[in-house]
Amino acid sequence: MYDGESALRRSVTLGARDGTLEIAGEDGETRVAPADLVFIESRTEERVYGRKDVLGWRLGVPEPVAGEIAALLPHAAHYGGWIDRIGLWRASVIGLAVSAAVLFAVYQLPHWLAPLVPDRVMKSYGDAMVGDFGGKFCAGPGGQAALDALTRRLAPDVKGLNVRVVDLPVVNAAALPGGNIVIFNELLKEAKSPEEFSGVLAHEIAHIEHRDVAEAMVRELGLGLVLTTLGGDVAGNVHGLLSLSYSRGAEGAADAESIAMMNRSHISPAPTAGFFERLAKSEDMIGGADMLVYLSSHPVSKGRAAAFRKGAAKGAAYTPALSRDEWDALVDICHNDPDRQD
């Protein structure tokens, strides 16, 4: 035994009397109530106990311990009190269930928090990001009018949409906060028809309708940063926000709404399948650098192309998304803009 006051090791004899542990040694006898004892550890040939009321007090009891004395000594807790009470296997099942619930909550948290982001905050972000593009927006004759007409045809009930073309040589499109959508000029050149482009535009509109932009921002930046980071710091986040990725479920829902939007507008979804099929080839070949820019934020599979092809109703009276002149004006919106010409 060590008394906690000195490093001197004492040999003692243990006994049990009147429900207490009796410790006898050269310095006399000491009685310790079982409630004051705590199990410390098991060693090769002994168990070590301490006292709650005396720091550094230690008592080594050789194995095996006599039954009357053993009844007064605290039991070893191998895993923890509650685990010992219900058993290791039950505790493991409970631990797995709690872990699964926590992971599910973390996964769902952005979806739950997105509606809490005020519209004015989203608009502030969107305005700041749109302003960050500066003079890169294109305004060739007839191009913006054609784009606005197509937007209204696809989503006549969605208010506050602001769709602009940006003169940047990458194949991409992005839904931004506050109802803003930017179309990169190279995407228009990649599209083979206004119907192909309509599917991409409707997909981005669907992300805005479903508040996927707010959800992605919360997931990427955190709710606190979304609610507080405005002003000059927004420009620093533009690159990250342009490459926001959406969950597989959000992408699938945006595709489904895009197809429904096109059918309501009497625009065939089938041509959009061609656009996605070309993207899928780039995905398979790990090539097509321009296309991969779109792939980085819009994961593509052959299944998505099949969904658009299947979404076309047989015998439907589809009409062109834009006239030939309107489509030419939109494709050349940057080329025909005097302010964009070198």
Coordinates of C-alpha atoms in Angstrom, one line a residue, residues 128 132 229-238:
A128 CA -22.0 40.8 -56.2
D132 CA -17.6 40.5 -60.7
T229 CA -19.6 36.8 -45.9
L230 CA -20.7 39.6 -48.2
G231 CA -19.1 42.6 -49.8
G232 CA -15.5 42.2 -51.0
D233 CA -15.1 38.6 -49.8
V234 CA -17.8 37.5 -52.3
A235 CA -15.5 38.1 -55.2
G236 CA -13.0 35.7 -53.6
N237 CA -15.7 33.1 -53.5
V238 CA -16.8 33.4 -57.1

